[in-house]
Tab-separated table of C-alpha atoms in Angstrom:
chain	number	residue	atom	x	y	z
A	1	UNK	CA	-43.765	140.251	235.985
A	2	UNK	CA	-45.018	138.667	239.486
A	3	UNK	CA	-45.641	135.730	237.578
A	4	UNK	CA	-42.756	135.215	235.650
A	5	UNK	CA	-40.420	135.712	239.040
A	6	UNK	CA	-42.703	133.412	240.875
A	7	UNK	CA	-41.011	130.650	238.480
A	8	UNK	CA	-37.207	131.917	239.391
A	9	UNK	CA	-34.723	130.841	241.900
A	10	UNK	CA	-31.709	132.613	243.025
A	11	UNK	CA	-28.714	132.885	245.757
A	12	UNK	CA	-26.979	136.140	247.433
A	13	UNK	CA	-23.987	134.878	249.305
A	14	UNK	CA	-23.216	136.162	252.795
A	15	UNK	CA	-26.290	137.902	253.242
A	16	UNK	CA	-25.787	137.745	257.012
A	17	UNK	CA	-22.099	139.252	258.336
A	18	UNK	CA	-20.349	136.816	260.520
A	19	UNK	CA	-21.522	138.869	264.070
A	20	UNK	CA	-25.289	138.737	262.543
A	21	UNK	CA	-24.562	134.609	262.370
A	22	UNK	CA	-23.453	134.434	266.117
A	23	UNK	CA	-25.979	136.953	267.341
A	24	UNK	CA	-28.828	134.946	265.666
A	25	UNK	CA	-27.333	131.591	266.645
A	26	UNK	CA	-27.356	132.829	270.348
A	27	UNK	CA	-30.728	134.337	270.257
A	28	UNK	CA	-32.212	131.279	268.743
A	29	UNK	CA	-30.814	128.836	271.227
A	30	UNK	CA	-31.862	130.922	274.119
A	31	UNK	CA	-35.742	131.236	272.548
A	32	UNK	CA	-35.708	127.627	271.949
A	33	UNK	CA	-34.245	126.220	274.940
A	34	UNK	CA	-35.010	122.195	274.843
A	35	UNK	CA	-37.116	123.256	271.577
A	36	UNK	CA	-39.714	120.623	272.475
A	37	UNK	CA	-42.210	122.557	272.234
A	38	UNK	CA	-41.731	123.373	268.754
A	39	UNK	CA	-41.170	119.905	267.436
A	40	UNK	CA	-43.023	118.028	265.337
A	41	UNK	CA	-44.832	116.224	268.943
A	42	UNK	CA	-45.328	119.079	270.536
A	43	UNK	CA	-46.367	121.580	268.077
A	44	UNK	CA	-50.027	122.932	268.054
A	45	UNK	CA	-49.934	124.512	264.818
A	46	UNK	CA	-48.415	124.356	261.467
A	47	UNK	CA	-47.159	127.136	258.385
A	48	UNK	CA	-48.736	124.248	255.756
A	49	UNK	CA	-52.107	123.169	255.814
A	50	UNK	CA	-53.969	120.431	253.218
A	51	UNK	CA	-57.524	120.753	252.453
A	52	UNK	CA	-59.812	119.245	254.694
A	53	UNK	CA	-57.385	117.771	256.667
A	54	UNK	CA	-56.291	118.767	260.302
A	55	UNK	CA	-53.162	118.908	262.084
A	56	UNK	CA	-52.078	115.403	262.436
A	57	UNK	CA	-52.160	114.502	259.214
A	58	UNK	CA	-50.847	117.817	257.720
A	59	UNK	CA	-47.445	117.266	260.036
A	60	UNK	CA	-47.432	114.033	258.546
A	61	UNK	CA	-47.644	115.268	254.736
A	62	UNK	CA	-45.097	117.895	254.738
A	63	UNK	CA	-42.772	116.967	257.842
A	64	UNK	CA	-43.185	112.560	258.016
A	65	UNK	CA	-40.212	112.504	260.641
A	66	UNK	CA	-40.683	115.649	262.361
A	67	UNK	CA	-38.949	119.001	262.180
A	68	UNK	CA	-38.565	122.334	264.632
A	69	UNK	CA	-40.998	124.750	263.119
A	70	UNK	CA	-40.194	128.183	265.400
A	71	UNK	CA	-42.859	130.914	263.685
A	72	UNK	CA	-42.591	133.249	267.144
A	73	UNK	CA	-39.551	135.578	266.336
A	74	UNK	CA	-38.715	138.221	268.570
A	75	UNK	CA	-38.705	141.460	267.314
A	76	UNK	CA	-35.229	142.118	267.626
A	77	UNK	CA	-34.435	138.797	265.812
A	78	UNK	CA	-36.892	139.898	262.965
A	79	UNK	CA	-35.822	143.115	262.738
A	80	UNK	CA	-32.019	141.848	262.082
A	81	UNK	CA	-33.463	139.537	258.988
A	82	UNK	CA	-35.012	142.457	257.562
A	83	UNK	CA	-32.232	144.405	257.858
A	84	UNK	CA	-30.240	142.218	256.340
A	85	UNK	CA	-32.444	141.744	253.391
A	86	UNK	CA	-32.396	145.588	252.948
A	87	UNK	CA	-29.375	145.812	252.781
A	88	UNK	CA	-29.031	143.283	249.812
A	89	UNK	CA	-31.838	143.881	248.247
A	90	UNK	CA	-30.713	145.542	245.028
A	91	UNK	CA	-28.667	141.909	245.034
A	92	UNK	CA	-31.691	140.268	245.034
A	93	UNK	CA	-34.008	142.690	242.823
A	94	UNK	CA	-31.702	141.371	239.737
A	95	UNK	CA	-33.383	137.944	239.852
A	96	UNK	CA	-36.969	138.859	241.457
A	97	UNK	CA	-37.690	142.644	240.081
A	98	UNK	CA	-40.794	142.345	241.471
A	99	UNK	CA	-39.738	141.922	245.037
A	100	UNK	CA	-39.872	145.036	247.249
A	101	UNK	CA	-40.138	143.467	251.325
A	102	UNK	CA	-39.659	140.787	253.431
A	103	UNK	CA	-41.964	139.257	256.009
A	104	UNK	CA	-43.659	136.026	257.833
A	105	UNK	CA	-40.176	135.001	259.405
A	106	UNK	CA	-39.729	131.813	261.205
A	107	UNK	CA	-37.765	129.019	261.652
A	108	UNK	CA	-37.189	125.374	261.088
A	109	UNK	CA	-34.649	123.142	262.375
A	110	UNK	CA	-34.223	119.821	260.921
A	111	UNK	CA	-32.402	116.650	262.692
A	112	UNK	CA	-30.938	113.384	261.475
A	113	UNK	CA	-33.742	111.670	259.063
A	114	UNK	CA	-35.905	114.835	258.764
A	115	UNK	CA	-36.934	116.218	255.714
A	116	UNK	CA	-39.690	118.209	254.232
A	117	UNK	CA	-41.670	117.066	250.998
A	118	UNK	CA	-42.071	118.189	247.883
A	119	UNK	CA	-44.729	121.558	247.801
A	120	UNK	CA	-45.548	124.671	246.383
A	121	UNK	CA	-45.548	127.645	248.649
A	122	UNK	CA	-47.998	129.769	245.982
A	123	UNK	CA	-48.462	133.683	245.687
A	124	UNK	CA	-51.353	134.403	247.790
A	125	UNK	CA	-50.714	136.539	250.866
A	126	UNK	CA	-53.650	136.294	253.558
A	127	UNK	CA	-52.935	139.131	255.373
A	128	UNK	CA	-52.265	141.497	252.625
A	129	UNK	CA	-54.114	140.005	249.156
A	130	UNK	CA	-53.109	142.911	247.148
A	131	UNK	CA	-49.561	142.334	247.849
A	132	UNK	CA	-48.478	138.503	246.734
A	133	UNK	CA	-45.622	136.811	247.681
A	134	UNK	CA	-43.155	137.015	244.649
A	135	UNK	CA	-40.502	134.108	246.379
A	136	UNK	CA	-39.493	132.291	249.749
A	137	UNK	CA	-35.690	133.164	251.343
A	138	UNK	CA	-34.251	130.567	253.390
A	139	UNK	CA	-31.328	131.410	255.256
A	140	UNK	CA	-29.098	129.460	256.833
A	141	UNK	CA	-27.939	129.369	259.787
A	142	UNK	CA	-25.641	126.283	260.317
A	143	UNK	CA	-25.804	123.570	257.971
A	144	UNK	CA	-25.897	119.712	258.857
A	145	UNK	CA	-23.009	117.401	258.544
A	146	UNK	CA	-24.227	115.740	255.805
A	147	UNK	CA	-27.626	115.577	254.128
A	148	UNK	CA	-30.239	118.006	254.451
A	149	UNK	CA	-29.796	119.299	251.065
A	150	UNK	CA	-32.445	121.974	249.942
A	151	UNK	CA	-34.234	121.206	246.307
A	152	UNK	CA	-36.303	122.490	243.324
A	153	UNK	CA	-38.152	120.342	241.052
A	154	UNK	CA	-39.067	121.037	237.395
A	155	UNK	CA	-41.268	119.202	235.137
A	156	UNK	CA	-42.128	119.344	231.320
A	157	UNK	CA	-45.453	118.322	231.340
A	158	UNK	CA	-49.114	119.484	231.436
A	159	UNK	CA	-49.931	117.816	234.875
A	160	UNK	CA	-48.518	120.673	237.247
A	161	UNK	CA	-49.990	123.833	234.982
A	162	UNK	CA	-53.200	124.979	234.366
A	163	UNK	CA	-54.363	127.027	231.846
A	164	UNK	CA	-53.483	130.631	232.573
A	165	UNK	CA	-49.852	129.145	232.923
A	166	UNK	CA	-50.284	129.249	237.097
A	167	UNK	CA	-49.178	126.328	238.827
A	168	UNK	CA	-52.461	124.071	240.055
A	169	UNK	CA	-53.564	124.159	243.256
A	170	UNK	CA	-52.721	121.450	245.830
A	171	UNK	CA	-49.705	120.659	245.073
A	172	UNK	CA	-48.159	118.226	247.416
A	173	UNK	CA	-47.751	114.967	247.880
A	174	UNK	CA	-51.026	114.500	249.715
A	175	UNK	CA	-52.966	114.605	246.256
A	176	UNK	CA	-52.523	111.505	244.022
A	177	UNK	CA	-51.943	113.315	240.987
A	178	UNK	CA	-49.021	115.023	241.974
A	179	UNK	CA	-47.492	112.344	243.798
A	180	UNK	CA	-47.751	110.024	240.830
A	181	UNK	CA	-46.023	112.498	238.562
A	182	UNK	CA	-42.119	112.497	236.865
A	183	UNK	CA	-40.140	115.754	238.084
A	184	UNK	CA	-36.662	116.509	237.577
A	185	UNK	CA	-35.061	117.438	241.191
A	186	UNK	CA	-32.027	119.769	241.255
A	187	UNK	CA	-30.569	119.926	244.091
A	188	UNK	CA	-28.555	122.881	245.635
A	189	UNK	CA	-26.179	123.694	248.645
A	190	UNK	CA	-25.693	126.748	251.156
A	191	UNK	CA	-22.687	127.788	253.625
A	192	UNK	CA	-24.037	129.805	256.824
A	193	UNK	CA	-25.139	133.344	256.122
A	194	UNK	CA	-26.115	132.277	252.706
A	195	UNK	CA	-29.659	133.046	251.220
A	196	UNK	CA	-31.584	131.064	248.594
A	197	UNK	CA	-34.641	132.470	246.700
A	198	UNK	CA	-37.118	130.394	245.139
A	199	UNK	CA	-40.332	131.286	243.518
A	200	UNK	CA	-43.633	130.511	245.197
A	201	UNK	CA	-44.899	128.540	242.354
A	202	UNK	CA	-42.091	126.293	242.515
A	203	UNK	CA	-41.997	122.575	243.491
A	204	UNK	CA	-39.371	122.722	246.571
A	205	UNK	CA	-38.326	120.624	249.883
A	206	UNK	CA	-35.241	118.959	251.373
A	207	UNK	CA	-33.263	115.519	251.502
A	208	UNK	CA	-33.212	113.812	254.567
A	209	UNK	CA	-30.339	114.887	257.357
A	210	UNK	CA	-27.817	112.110	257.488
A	211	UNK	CA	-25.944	113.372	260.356
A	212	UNK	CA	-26.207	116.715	262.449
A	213	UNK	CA	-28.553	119.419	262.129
A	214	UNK	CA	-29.649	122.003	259.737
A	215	UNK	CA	-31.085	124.982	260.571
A	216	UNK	CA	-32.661	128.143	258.527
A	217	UNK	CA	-34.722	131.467	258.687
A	218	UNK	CA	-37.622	131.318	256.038
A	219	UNK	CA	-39.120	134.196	255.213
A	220	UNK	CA	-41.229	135.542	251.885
A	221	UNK	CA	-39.934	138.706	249.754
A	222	UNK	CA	-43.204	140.437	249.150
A	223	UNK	CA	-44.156	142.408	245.848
């Protein structure tokens, strides 16, 4: 079953109420103030990582032009997102049976030309192994003016699977062979207080803001 929902994506509209939008909104500019800090110059740590690479070069992989990664929630902020995922989570149980928890909250905050690139998020869950992540949930807070446009990507062939019908490891656009392959991308959009699910062994990332800025809560729902 965890497998088979790992490959699923799914949306449950309005999954913040309007007062949960302005509350967060609030809290978030207040914890971010100038949000230098969390940029892509001034961050000292990242959520990705590449093998046998450091810092530097992994901002450069996943984030090229830079992004706000936040991954310090307050409680109280936390504590709201989960609450709000309880509350829906029958809603989202239809498309991910598996999924029975949310967790690892942050967010991201992307400005004109930012993007993120194509990756896999995968199932494994450091802190608990016995309990893997069944999907990602971003939601959004306020959406740009244009661009910024959240995708999946599919592909047909044998180059992203291997045998035991997992995804392979290392997928990103660091290693060669999955740069170099065809994917079909499918492209989706979200108001604010909207949540979109996506499997963690699905190929996912964003367009590039054309004008004003995006920002989301991303979280896992946990088996």
């Amino acid at each position: 079953m965890l497998l088979h929902d790992s490959l699923k994506i799914g949306s449950v509209e309005g999954l913040l109420r309007a007062a949960e939008i302005d509350h967060l909104t609030a809290r978030i500019a207040e914890e971010l103030g100038d949000g230098n800090r969390y940029s892509v110059a001034g961050r000292t740590r990242s959520v990705h990582s590449v093998a046998g690479e450091g810092l530097e070069r992994v901002k450069e992989v996943y984030e090229p032009r830079g992004r706000v990664e936040y991954d310090e929630l307050p409680a109280d902020v936390t504590g709201m997102l989960d609450a709000a995922v309880a509350r829906r989570m029958g809603d989202l149980r239809r498309t991910f049976p598996s999924a029975r928890r949310s967790m690892d909250w942050l967010y991201v905050e992307y400005g004109p030309g930012q993007y993120v690139t194509p990756h896999v998020d995968y199932p494994h869950n450091e802190i608990a192994p016995g309990r893997p992540k069944v999907a990602a949930i971003g939601i959004v807070l306020h959406e740009a003016e244009s661009g910024g446009e959240f995708y999946v990507e599919t592909g047909g062939g044998d180059a992203l699977w291997t045998e035991d019908g997992g995804i392979k490891e290392n997928a990103n656009v660091h290693s060669p062979w999955f740069a170099g392959m065809r994917r079909t991308r499918w492209r989706v959009t979200c108001a604010a207080g909207d949540a979109l699910c996506w499997g963690t062994q699905l190929v996912h990332g964003t367009e590039p803001v054309s004008a004003g800025r995006n920002g989301k809560f991303i979280g896992f729902l946990g088996s």
